[in-house]
mmCIF file of C-alpha atoms and ligand atoms in Angstrom:
data_model
loop_
_atom_site.group_PDB
_atom_site.id
_atom_site.type_symbol
_atom_site.label_atom_id
_atom_site.label_comp_id
_atom_site.label_asym_id
_atom_site.label_seq_id
_atom_site.Cartn_x
_atom_site.Cartn_y
_atom_site.Cartn_z
ATOM 1 C CA MET A 1 137.514 276.421 24.485
ATOM 2 C CA ALA A 2 134.739 277.784 26.801
ATOM 3 C CA ILE A 3 132.384 278.666 23.968
ATOM 4 C CA ASN A 4 130.604 276.455 21.458
ATOM 5 C CA GLN A 5 132.366 277.424 18.235
ATOM 6 C CA ALA A 6 130.185 275.170 15.978
ATOM 7 C CA ARG A 7 126.988 276.759 17.338
ATOM 8 C CA LEU A 8 128.351 280.284 16.723
ATOM 9 C CA TRP A 9 129.340 279.335 13.183
ATOM 10 C CA SER A 10 125.964 277.704 12.317
ATOM 11 C CA ARG A 11 124.072 280.733 13.637
ATOM 12 C CA LEU A 12 126.256 283.073 11.584
ATOM 13 C CA HIS A 13 125.197 281.218 8.477
ATOM 14 C CA GLU A 14 121.557 280.894 9.450
ATOM 15 C CA LEU A 15 121.297 284.637 10.138
ATOM 16 C CA SER A 16 122.960 285.497 6.801
ATOM 17 C CA GLN A 17 119.974 284.142 4.866
ATOM 18 C CA PHE A 18 118.076 287.402 5.471
ATOM 19 C CA GLY A 19 119.006 289.829 2.694
ATOM 20 C CA LYS A 20 121.234 287.244 0.972
ATOM 21 C CA GLN A 21 122.071 288.288 -2.620
ATOM 22 C CA ALA A 22 122.910 286.207 -5.702
ATOM 23 C CA SER A 23 126.562 287.366 -5.249
ATOM 24 C CA GLY A 24 126.592 285.539 -1.888
ATOM 25 C CA GLY A 25 126.750 288.958 -0.162
ATOM 26 C CA VAL A 26 124.078 290.394 2.117
ATOM 27 C CA THR A 27 122.053 293.660 1.750
ATOM 28 C CA ARG A 28 120.167 294.243 4.966
ATOM 29 C CA PHE A 29 119.188 297.878 5.570
ATOM 30 C CA SER A 30 117.479 299.130 8.696
ATOM 31 C CA PHE A 31 113.711 299.156 9.186
ATOM 32 C CA THR A 32 113.200 296.624 6.327
ATOM 33 C CA LYS A 33 111.609 293.207 6.214
ATOM 34 C CA GLU A 34 115.094 291.558 6.108
ATOM 35 C CA GLU A 35 116.136 293.402 9.199
ATOM 36 C CA ARG A 36 112.918 292.474 11.040
ATOM 37 C CA GLN A 37 113.499 288.725 10.213
ATOM 38 C CA ALA A 38 117.142 289.018 11.422
ATOM 39 C CA LYS A 39 116.021 290.688 14.670
ATOM 40 C CA ASP A 40 113.432 287.957 15.263
ATOM 41 C CA LEU A 41 116.019 285.226 14.763
ATOM 42 C CA VAL A 42 118.387 287.046 17.142
ATOM 43 C CA MET A 43 115.621 287.211 19.777
ATOM 44 C CA THR A 44 115.110 283.446 19.416
ATOM 45 C CA TYR A 45 118.818 282.843 19.993
ATOM 46 C CA MET A 46 118.831 285.170 22.980
ATOM 47 C CA LYS A 47 115.998 283.242 24.591
ATOM 48 C CA GLU A 48 117.792 279.953 23.916
ATOM 49 C CA ALA A 49 120.742 281.481 25.740
ATOM 50 C CA GLY A 50 118.531 282.144 28.791
ATOM 51 C CA MET A 51 118.159 285.844 28.456
ATOM 52 C CA THR A 52 115.073 288.047 28.829
ATOM 53 C CA VAL A 53 114.575 289.868 25.619
ATOM 54 C CA ARG A 54 113.211 293.258 24.685
ATOM 55 C CA GLU A 55 113.272 295.791 21.822
ATOM 56 C CA ASP A 56 114.008 299.390 22.918
ATOM 57 C CA ALA A 57 112.435 302.557 21.509
ATOM 58 C CA ALA A 58 115.122 302.756 18.763
ATOM 59 C CA GLY A 59 114.475 299.210 17.622
ATOM 60 C CA ASN A 60 117.644 297.784 19.218
ATOM 61 C CA VAL A 61 117.245 294.167 20.357
ATOM 62 C CA ILE A 62 118.494 293.684 23.886
ATOM 63 C CA GLY A 63 118.948 290.387 25.781
ATOM 64 C CA ARG A 64 119.728 290.485 29.500
ATOM 65 C CA LYS A 65 120.980 287.837 31.952
ATOM 66 C CA GLU A 66 120.840 288.982 35.577
ATOM 67 C CA GLY A 67 123.747 288.615 37.871
ATOM 68 C CA SER A 68 123.554 288.003 41.663
ATOM 69 C CA ASP A 69 123.545 291.768 42.217
ATOM 70 C CA ASN A 70 120.954 293.275 39.959
ATOM 71 C CA THR A 71 121.723 296.809 41.172
ATOM 72 C CA ALA A 72 125.275 296.349 39.815
ATOM 73 C CA PRO A 73 126.024 298.033 36.499
ATOM 74 C CA ALA A 74 125.754 295.738 33.462
ATOM 75 C CA VAL A 75 128.436 294.673 31.048
ATOM 76 C CA LEU A 76 127.238 295.174 27.473
ATOM 77 C CA ILE A 77 128.311 293.082 24.526
ATOM 78 C CA GLY A 78 127.133 294.414 21.235
ATOM 79 C CA SER A 79 127.378 294.919 17.525
ATOM 80 C CA HIS A 80 125.033 295.503 14.600
ATOM 81 C CA ILE A 81 122.841 293.420 12.290
ATOM 82 C CA ASP A 82 122.435 295.853 9.369
ATOM 83 C CA SER A 83 124.858 295.674 6.406
ATOM 84 C CA VAL A 84 126.200 297.746 3.586
ATOM 85 C CA PRO A 85 124.870 297.015 0.060
ATOM 86 C CA GLU A 86 126.334 293.636 -0.993
ATOM 87 C CA GLY A 87 128.215 293.310 2.250
ATOM 88 C CA GLY A 88 129.638 290.213 3.907
ATOM 89 C CA ILE A 89 128.054 287.973 6.476
ATOM 90 C CA PHE A 90 130.467 288.688 9.366
ATOM 91 C CA ASP A 91 130.510 292.549 9.663
ATOM 92 C CA GLY A 92 128.179 293.063 12.655
ATOM 93 C CA PRO A 93 126.460 289.687 13.122
ATOM 94 C CA LEU A 94 129.674 288.078 14.417
ATOM 95 C CA GLY A 95 129.713 290.466 17.376
ATOM 96 C CA VAL A 96 126.030 290.010 18.204
ATOM 97 C CA LEU A 97 126.151 286.234 17.908
ATOM 98 C CA ALA A 98 129.444 285.957 19.854
ATOM 99 C CA GLY A 99 127.782 287.927 22.684
ATOM 100 C CA ILE A 100 124.868 285.480 22.738
ATOM 101 C CA GLU A 101 127.304 282.536 22.615
ATOM 102 C CA VAL A 102 129.221 284.008 25.606
ATOM 103 C CA VAL A 103 126.055 284.195 27.684
ATOM 104 C CA GLN A 104 124.863 280.776 26.604
ATOM 105 C CA ALA A 105 128.211 279.214 27.359
ATOM 106 C CA MET A 106 128.341 280.859 30.790
ATOM 107 C CA SER A 107 124.815 279.513 31.583
ATOM 108 C CA GLU A 108 125.742 276.012 30.430
ATOM 109 C CA ALA A 109 128.861 276.094 32.635
ATOM 110 C CA ALA A 110 126.684 277.397 35.520
ATOM 111 C CA VAL A 111 128.906 280.486 35.797
ATOM 112 C CA GLU A 112 127.333 282.901 38.322
ATOM 113 C CA THR A 113 128.133 286.479 37.548
ATOM 114 C CA VAL A 114 127.700 289.385 39.990
ATOM 115 C CA HIS A 115 127.020 291.905 37.249
ATOM 116 C CA PRO A 116 124.240 291.543 34.748
ATOM 117 C CA VAL A 117 125.283 290.860 31.171
ATOM 118 C CA GLU A 118 123.403 292.355 28.236
ATOM 119 C CA VAL A 119 123.793 291.516 24.534
ATOM 120 C CA ILE A 120 122.682 294.127 22.097
ATOM 121 C CA ALA A 121 121.907 293.902 18.386
ATOM 122 C CA PHE A 122 122.071 297.546 17.224
ATOM 123 C CA ILE A 123 120.042 298.926 14.328
ATOM 124 C CA ASP A 124 121.776 300.775 11.601
ATOM 125 C CA GLU A 125 125.478 301.011 12.366
ATOM 126 C CA GLU A 126 126.478 301.218 8.730
ATOM 127 C CA GLY A 127 124.514 304.312 7.677
ATOM 128 C CA SER A 128 123.915 302.714 4.299
ATOM 129 C CA ARG A 129 120.269 303.692 4.042
ATOM 130 C CA PHE A 130 120.234 307.249 5.401
ATOM 131 C CA GLY A 131 123.849 308.352 5.061
ATOM 132 C CA PHE A 132 123.863 308.497 8.885
ATOM 133 C CA GLY A 133 124.992 305.550 10.922
ATOM 134 C CA MET A 134 125.188 304.177 14.488
ATOM 135 C CA ILE A 135 121.582 305.170 15.019
ATOM 136 C CA GLY A 136 120.966 302.440 17.621
ATOM 137 C CA SER A 137 124.136 303.028 19.593
ATOM 138 C CA ARG A 138 123.605 306.782 19.596
ATOM 139 C CA ALA A 139 120.104 306.298 20.921
ATOM 140 C CA LEU A 140 121.417 304.170 23.746
ATOM 141 C CA ALA A 141 124.132 306.636 24.575
ATOM 142 C CA GLY A 142 121.519 309.385 24.564
ATOM 143 C CA THR A 143 123.138 311.424 21.761
ATOM 144 C CA LEU A 144 120.547 310.750 19.025
ATOM 145 C CA LEU A 145 118.728 314.033 18.456
ATOM 146 C CA PRO A 146 115.284 314.606 16.955
ATOM 147 C CA GLU A 147 116.912 316.419 13.985
ATOM 148 C CA HIS A 148 119.002 313.385 13.163
ATOM 149 C CA LEU A 149 115.712 311.521 12.471
ATOM 150 C CA GLN A 150 114.988 313.944 9.633
ATOM 151 C CA GLN A 151 117.809 312.519 7.485
ATOM 152 C CA THR A 152 116.377 310.845 4.352
ATOM 153 C CA ASP A 153 117.068 307.778 2.330
ATOM 154 C CA GLN A 154 117.296 307.773 -1.506
ATOM 155 C CA ASN A 155 113.517 307.704 -1.713
ATOM 156 C CA GLY A 156 113.139 310.720 0.540
ATOM 157 C CA ILE A 157 111.868 308.656 3.464
ATOM 158 C CA THR A 158 113.115 310.101 6.807
ATOM 159 C CA ILE A 159 114.480 307.898 9.610
ATOM 160 C CA ALA A 160 111.452 308.983 11.672
ATOM 161 C CA ALA A 161 109.045 307.810 8.979
ATOM 162 C CA ALA A 162 110.888 304.494 8.492
ATOM 163 C CA MET A 163 110.794 303.919 12.242
ATOM 164 C CA GLN A 164 107.054 304.641 12.353
ATOM 165 C CA GLU A 165 106.475 302.381 9.401
ATOM 166 C CA SER A 166 108.108 299.519 11.384
ATOM 167 C CA GLY A 167 105.965 300.100 14.439
ATOM 168 C CA LEU A 168 108.364 302.280 16.423
ATOM 169 C CA HIS A 169 107.608 305.713 17.939
ATOM 170 C CA PRO A 170 110.305 308.199 16.858
ATOM 171 C CA ASP A 171 109.092 310.807 19.340
ATOM 172 C CA GLU A 172 109.892 308.369 22.145
ATOM 173 C CA ILE A 173 113.434 307.783 20.985
ATOM 174 C CA ASN A 174 114.846 309.239 24.199
ATOM 175 C CA LYS A 175 113.440 306.199 26.030
ATOM 176 C CA ALA A 176 116.217 304.126 24.487
ATOM 177 C CA ALA A 177 118.822 306.254 26.316
ATOM 178 C CA ARG A 178 120.527 304.597 29.199
ATOM 179 C CA TYR A 179 122.036 306.083 32.411
ATOM 180 C CA SER A 180 125.729 305.565 32.359
ATOM 181 C CA GLU A 181 125.699 304.537 36.009
ATOM 182 C CA THR A 182 123.859 301.404 34.959
ATOM 183 C CA VAL A 183 126.607 300.366 32.553
ATOM 184 C CA LYS A 184 130.065 299.064 33.609
ATOM 185 C CA ALA A 185 131.589 298.522 30.206
ATOM 186 C CA TYR A 186 130.862 297.842 26.472
ATOM 187 C CA VAL A 187 132.791 295.129 24.647
ATOM 188 C CA GLU A 188 132.508 294.090 21.022
ATOM 189 C CA LEU A 189 133.897 291.342 18.813
ATOM 190 C CA HIS A 190 134.307 292.327 15.119
ATOM 191 C CA ILE A 191 136.213 291.188 12.062
ATOM 192 C CA GLU A 192 139.368 293.234 11.458
ATOM 193 C CA GLN A 193 138.553 294.310 7.906
ATOM 194 C CA GLY A 194 142.267 294.805 7.316
ATOM 195 C CA LYS A 195 145.443 292.689 6.945
ATOM 196 C CA VAL A 196 147.341 293.341 10.182
ATOM 197 C CA LEU A 197 146.396 290.094 11.913
ATOM 198 C CA GLU A 198 146.792 287.993 8.776
ATOM 199 C CA ARG A 199 150.297 289.355 8.270
ATOM 200 C CA ALA A 200 151.182 288.755 11.879
ATOM 201 C CA GLY A 201 149.786 285.206 11.638
ATOM 202 C CA GLN A 202 147.435 285.813 14.561
ATOM 203 C CA PRO A 203 143.796 284.724 14.780
ATOM 204 C CA ALA A 204 142.675 287.705 16.856
ATOM 205 C CA GLY A 205 143.862 290.945 18.402
ATOM 206 C CA ILE A 206 143.023 293.723 20.805
ATOM 207 C CA VAL A 207 141.889 297.137 19.432
ATOM 208 C CA THR A 208 143.648 300.245 20.685
ATOM 209 C CA GLY A 209 141.268 302.779 19.275
ATOM 210 C CA ILE A 210 138.781 303.499 16.468
ATOM 211 C CA ALA A 211 139.206 306.117 13.706
ATOM 212 C CA GLY A 212 136.499 308.776 13.528
ATOM 213 C CA PRO A 213 134.437 309.107 10.292
ATOM 214 C CA LEU A 214 133.487 312.515 9.008
ATOM 215 C CA TRP A 215 130.798 312.230 6.267
ATOM 216 C CA THR A 216 129.939 315.190 4.045
ATOM 217 C CA ARG A 217 127.933 315.644 0.856
ATOM 218 C CA TRP A 218 129.383 318.106 -1.684
ATOM 219 C CA THR A 219 127.183 319.738 -4.349
ATOM 220 C CA ILE A 220 128.775 321.791 -7.116
ATOM 221 C CA GLU A 221 126.519 323.969 -9.235
ATOM 222 C CA GLY A 222 127.907 324.877 -12.649
ATOM 223 C CA GLU A 223 125.833 325.365 -15.759
ATOM 224 C CA ALA A 224 124.233 322.689 -18.006
ATOM 225 C CA GLY A 225 124.798 323.261 -21.719
ATOM 226 C CA HIS A 226 125.255 321.793 -25.140
ATOM 227 C CA ALA A 227 128.092 319.286 -25.214
ATOM 228 C CA GLY A 228 128.794 319.991 -28.881
ATOM 229 C CA ALA A 229 128.185 323.764 -29.114
ATOM 230 C CA THR A 230 129.923 325.035 -25.979
ATOM 231 C CA PRO A 231 133.727 325.628 -26.355
ATOM 232 C CA MET A 232 135.877 324.260 -23.579
ATOM 233 C CA ASN A 233 136.817 327.651 -22.253
ATOM 234 C CA GLN A 234 133.231 328.778 -21.941
ATOM 235 C CA ARG A 235 131.913 325.981 -19.755
ATOM 236 C CA LYS A 236 130.905 325.727 -16.127
ATOM 237 C CA ASP A 237 131.202 321.943 -16.024
ATOM 238 C CA SER A 238 130.410 320.891 -12.475
ATOM 239 C CA LEU A 239 131.816 317.375 -12.968
ATOM 240 C CA MET A 240 135.211 318.536 -14.182
ATOM 241 C CA MET A 241 135.301 320.814 -11.166
ATOM 242 C CA ALA A 242 134.414 317.902 -8.882
ATOM 243 C CA LEU A 243 137.142 315.754 -10.350
ATOM 244 C CA GLN A 244 139.716 318.441 -9.638
ATOM 245 C CA ILE A 245 138.506 318.706 -6.093
ATOM 246 C CA ILE A 246 138.453 314.898 -5.683
ATOM 247 C CA GLN A 247 142.008 314.665 -6.921
ATOM 248 C CA PHE A 248 143.105 317.293 -4.445
ATOM 249 C CA ILE A 249 141.286 315.394 -1.619
ATOM 250 C CA GLU A 250 143.342 312.273 -2.553
ATOM 251 C CA GLU A 251 146.629 314.147 -2.679
ATOM 252 C CA GLU A 252 146.023 315.916 0.653
ATOM 253 C CA THR A 253 144.910 312.803 2.504
ATOM 254 C CA LYS A 254 147.911 310.872 1.346
ATOM 255 C CA LYS A 255 150.136 313.275 3.263
ATOM 256 C CA TYR A 256 148.873 311.750 6.543
ATOM 257 C CA THR A 257 149.863 308.273 7.520
ATOM 258 C CA ASN A 258 146.532 307.077 9.017
ATOM 259 C CA ALA A 259 144.054 309.245 7.073
ATOM 260 C CA VAL A 260 141.728 307.736 4.466
ATOM 261 C CA ALA A 261 139.319 309.442 2.128
ATOM 262 C CA THR A 262 136.614 307.784 0.001
ATOM 263 C CA ILE A 263 134.173 309.244 -2.585
ATOM 264 C CA GLY A 264 131.518 306.469 -2.419
ATOM 265 C CA GLN A 265 128.692 308.154 -4.265
ATOM 266 C CA ILE A 266 128.717 310.506 -7.173
ATOM 267 C CA SER A 267 125.885 311.686 -9.478
ATOM 268 C CA VAL A 268 125.433 314.277 -12.153
ATOM 269 C CA LYS A 269 122.422 316.212 -13.325
ATOM 270 C CA PRO A 270 120.759 316.330 -15.682
ATOM 271 C CA GLY A 271 122.679 313.213 -16.838
ATOM 272 C CA GLY A 272 122.506 313.343 -20.635
ATOM 273 C CA VAL A 273 125.246 312.032 -22.958
ATOM 274 C CA ASN A 274 125.344 315.334 -24.820
ATOM 275 C CA VAL A 275 124.692 317.652 -21.872
ATOM 276 C CA ILE A 276 127.389 319.386 -19.787
ATOM 277 C CA PRO A 277 126.770 318.337 -16.172
ATOM 278 C CA GLY A 278 125.096 321.342 -14.547
ATOM 279 C CA GLU A 279 125.222 319.885 -10.985
ATOM 280 C CA THR A 280 127.487 317.280 -9.463
ATOM 281 C CA THR A 281 127.025 315.735 -6.054
ATOM 282 C CA PHE A 282 129.476 313.427 -4.303
ATOM 283 C CA THR A 283 129.936 312.161 -0.766
ATOM 284 C CA LEU A 284 133.210 312.048 1.121
ATOM 285 C CA ASP A 285 134.033 309.713 3.901
ATOM 286 C CA LEU A 286 137.163 311.075 5.658
ATOM 287 C CA ARG A 287 138.722 309.315 8.629
ATOM 288 C CA ASP A 288 141.669 309.380 10.984
ATOM 289 C CA ILE A 289 142.661 308.054 14.429
ATOM 290 C CA GLU A 290 143.862 311.655 15.169
ATOM 291 C CA GLU A 291 141.002 314.160 15.122
ATOM 292 C CA ARG A 292 143.559 316.948 14.654
ATOM 293 C CA ASP A 293 144.875 315.460 11.436
ATOM 294 C CA ARG A 294 141.328 314.941 10.161
ATOM 295 C CA ASP A 295 140.528 318.623 10.947
ATOM 296 C CA GLN A 296 143.569 319.780 9.057
ATOM 297 C CA ILE A 297 142.681 317.790 5.978
ATOM 298 C CA GLU A 298 139.072 319.078 6.187
ATOM 299 C CA GLU A 299 140.299 322.649 6.408
ATOM 300 C CA ALA A 300 142.704 322.293 3.459
ATOM 301 C CA ILE A 301 140.262 320.640 1.089
ATOM 302 C CA THR A 302 137.371 322.941 1.960
ATOM 303 C CA SER A 303 139.381 326.095 1.363
ATOM 304 C CA TYR A 304 140.857 324.691 -1.894
ATOM 305 C CA ALA A 305 137.365 323.763 -3.225
ATOM 306 C CA GLN A 306 135.779 327.080 -2.157
ATOM 307 C CA SER A 307 138.458 329.188 -3.776
ATOM 308 C CA LEU A 308 138.504 327.139 -7.004
ATOM 309 C CA CYS A 309 134.732 327.304 -7.350
ATOM 310 C CA ALA A 310 134.813 331.090 -6.660
ATOM 311 C CA ASP A 311 137.443 331.557 -9.324
ATOM 312 C CA ARG A 312 135.289 329.754 -11.905
ATOM 313 C CA GLU A 313 132.013 331.275 -10.675
ATOM 314 C CA MET A 314 130.466 328.071 -9.528
ATOM 315 C CA ASN A 315 128.539 327.460 -6.344
ATOM 316 C CA ILE A 316 129.656 324.844 -3.803
ATOM 317 C CA LYS A 317 127.650 323.473 -0.845
ATOM 318 C CA ILE A 318 129.211 321.181 1.688
ATOM 319 C CA GLU A 319 126.672 319.426 3.948
ATOM 320 C CA GLU A 320 127.750 317.531 7.017
ATOM 321 C CA LEU A 321 126.088 314.129 7.339
ATOM 322 C CA GLN A 322 127.885 312.851 10.396
ATOM 323 C CA ARG A 323 131.004 313.781 12.421
ATOM 324 C CA VAL A 324 132.130 311.088 14.813
ATOM 325 C CA ALA A 325 135.175 311.698 16.969
ATOM 326 C CA PRO A 326 137.879 309.048 17.053
ATOM 327 C CA ALA A 327 137.486 306.759 20.100
ATOM 328 C CA PRO A 328 140.429 305.347 22.084
ATOM 329 C CA CYS A 329 139.687 301.931 23.753
ATOM 330 C CA SER A 330 139.883 301.843 27.508
ATOM 331 C CA LYS A 331 143.348 300.994 28.912
ATOM 332 C CA GLU A 332 141.674 298.920 31.722
ATOM 333 C CA ILE A 333 139.628 296.813 29.359
ATOM 334 C CA ARG A 334 142.638 296.378 27.066
ATOM 335 C CA ALA A 335 144.554 295.021 30.074
ATOM 336 C CA VAL A 336 141.739 292.602 30.866
ATOM 337 C CA MET A 337 141.673 291.463 27.259
ATOM 338 C CA GLU A 338 145.426 290.968 27.337
ATOM 339 C CA GLU A 339 145.038 288.805 30.379
ATOM 340 C CA ALA A 340 142.283 286.849 28.683
ATOM 341 C CA CYS A 341 144.631 286.161 25.730
ATOM 342 C CA LEU A 342 147.403 285.004 28.036
ATOM 343 C CA THR A 343 144.961 282.655 29.805
ATOM 344 C CA MET A 344 144.332 281.139 26.345
ATOM 345 C CA SER A 345 148.088 280.951 25.622
ATOM 346 C CA LEU A 346 147.520 283.420 22.858
ATOM 347 C CA GLU A 347 150.030 286.153 22.129
ATOM 348 C CA PRO A 348 148.228 289.514 22.730
ATOM 349 C CA ILE A 349 148.593 291.708 19.698
ATOM 350 C CA PHE A 350 147.335 295.304 19.561
ATOM 351 C CA LEU A 351 146.024 297.214 16.491
ATOM 352 C CA PRO A 352 143.936 300.222 15.665
ATOM 353 C CA SER A 353 140.580 300.118 13.837
ATOM 354 C CA GLY A 354 140.160 302.098 10.628
ATOM 355 C CA ALA A 355 136.483 301.108 10.434
ATOM 356 C CA GLY A 356 133.840 302.714 12.667
ATOM 357 C CA HIS A 357 132.011 300.736 15.240
ATOM 358 C CA ASP A 358 129.074 301.204 17.591
ATOM 359 C CA GLY A 359 131.357 301.336 20.614
ATOM 360 C CA MET A 360 132.537 304.818 19.429
ATOM 361 C CA GLN A 361 129.249 306.244 20.630
ATOM 362 C CA PHE A 362 130.033 305.131 24.200
ATOM 363 C CA ASN A 363 133.395 306.893 24.390
ATOM 364 C CA ASP A 364 132.013 309.472 26.924
ATOM 365 C CA PHE A 365 129.554 307.002 28.352
ATOM 366 C CA CYS A 366 131.463 303.961 29.580
ATOM 367 C CA PRO A 367 134.808 302.220 29.079
ATOM 368 C CA ILE A 368 134.887 300.413 25.719
ATOM 369 C CA GLY A 369 136.935 297.479 24.501
ATOM 370 C CA MET A 370 137.077 295.588 21.187
ATOM 371 C CA VAL A 371 138.585 292.410 19.850
ATOM 372 C CA PHE A 372 139.249 291.819 16.168
ATOM 373 C CA VAL A 373 139.246 288.477 14.357
ATOM 374 C CA ARG A 374 141.601 287.899 11.375
ATOM 375 C CA SER A 375 139.998 288.739 7.965
ATOM 376 C CA LYS A 376 140.948 286.771 4.907
ATOM 377 C CA ASN A 377 142.938 289.060 2.564
ATOM 378 C CA GLY A 378 141.706 291.981 4.679
ATOM 379 C CA ILE A 379 138.564 292.120 2.515
ATOM 380 C CA SER A 380 135.250 293.550 3.938
ATOM 381 C CA HIS A 381 132.155 295.357 2.718
ATOM 382 C CA ASN A 382 132.254 292.833 -0.089
ATOM 383 C CA PRO A 383 130.534 289.462 -0.564
ATOM 384 C CA SER A 384 133.917 287.650 -0.265
ATOM 385 C CA GLU A 385 134.487 288.925 3.308
ATOM 386 C CA TRP A 386 135.659 285.920 5.278
ATOM 387 C CA SER A 387 137.029 284.792 8.658
ATOM 388 C CA SER A 388 137.468 281.153 9.557
ATOM 389 C CA GLU A 389 135.354 279.252 12.034
ATOM 390 C CA GLU A 390 138.331 278.691 14.299
ATOM 391 C CA ASP A 391 139.321 282.390 14.313
ATOM 392 C CA CYS A 392 135.757 283.434 15.105
ATOM 393 C CA GLY A 393 135.859 280.888 17.944
ATOM 394 C CA VAL A 394 139.164 282.318 19.286
ATOM 395 C CA GLY A 395 137.635 285.853 19.143
ATOM 396 C CA ALA A 396 134.501 284.814 20.945
ATOM 397 C CA SER A 397 136.589 283.041 23.607
ATOM 398 C CA ILE A 398 138.549 286.241 24.327
ATOM 399 C CA ILE A 399 135.282 287.985 24.818
ATOM 400 C CA TYR A 400 134.144 285.169 27.087
ATOM 401 C CA GLU A 401 137.288 285.435 29.210
ATOM 402 C CA THR A 402 136.988 289.226 29.299
ATOM 403 C CA VAL A 403 133.334 289.303 30.281
ATOM 404 C CA LEU A 404 134.001 286.653 32.921
ATOM 405 C CA ARG A 405 136.623 288.959 34.485
ATOM 406 C CA LEU A 406 134.422 292.024 34.245
ATOM 407 C CA THR A 407 131.317 290.436 35.747
ATOM 408 C CA THR A 408 132.447 288.044 38.479
HETATM 409 C C1 GLV B 1 131.284 300.801 9.039
HETATM 410 O O1 GLV B 1 131.651 299.727 8.656
HETATM 411 C C2 GLV B 1 132.088 301.960 8.718
HETATM 412 O O2 GLV B 1 133.265 302.032 9.247
HETATM 413 O O3 GLV B 1 131.712 302.721 7.817
HETATM 414 MN MN1 MN B 2 130.771 297.796 8.219
HETATM 415 MN MN1 MN B 3 130.594 296.610 11.504
#
């Protein structure tokens, strides 16, 4: 194995201490003390790997190792270091640390690349804090707009204010944008977060494409009232309405093979035991590999909800939080990854990604490629998320062999 699997494994655990919860899971949101500590440790690792290190205007940490031709476009290896609430230790950090390991292993083996290699630890892929994710990768691709920075967290703090608080300059965010001519490809190692590889008995696989998440926030306005004194046929109960809509969302989504819908947050106002909920708000995360299918579901559930609310004289507001197009992985990079697997006597196996990843933001920017590592029981976004040391090593080695072929 070209990479040092034990070093990668020990760094994964060392990095996981920032934001570690009693459950064993990690809560590490963007622009927090925990994230800062994680970024500092990543910078230390990058320096140990022989890279020059900087932080860009968005707060992404970038390590760079020059090639023999510094005018040649760079190969980027990236992932994120934020987490969901009570997330696992692998989702994101594995890709960042594997990138660093690849560069360090190349340096130790005195591999001379022609193209520069950059490793990027992106800020806020998950969107857990602001309901808006992939902030760092959008900034790098030049698609992060000033209005995006006005999205707020649960305390009403905007992304712009949180950036400022951590010493960044939100009005200079466009300085994080790169020219696509300076980038040859983007590759990422990630845990699968599903059971395909486990069922196939394979340690790692090559990603064919990434499903696109559409995030919306739905607010239904009914009428608060007395829970005891209001007969059932005289209510405008916003929660009962929301439940009907949510049930329809489930039924509609199940008609499509690859579509998934999740109501991850729901809240009612005013929130009294004996008060009919006057206002109900919930979020919807709707995804599909096929944008057309996702559009059809969106259309069906929106018109159902609007007509039901109109019939019962309730207001409904649907606010778009983020709409990310599904992203196919580059055929050329997939072929290089296949060759990498064969070099390692590994059967190449191909699978789609239901989860979103930073690489999606580079779909119109540069060719992207991803490798997945087998997840134990397919569990992720959960403290018991797990992949073995050996599987992480295999995944990082595929990235090594891929980057070697893309840079030399
Ligand atoms: C990130 O993990 C996402 O797919 O929401
Ligand atoms: Mn995740
Ligand atoms: Mn992730």
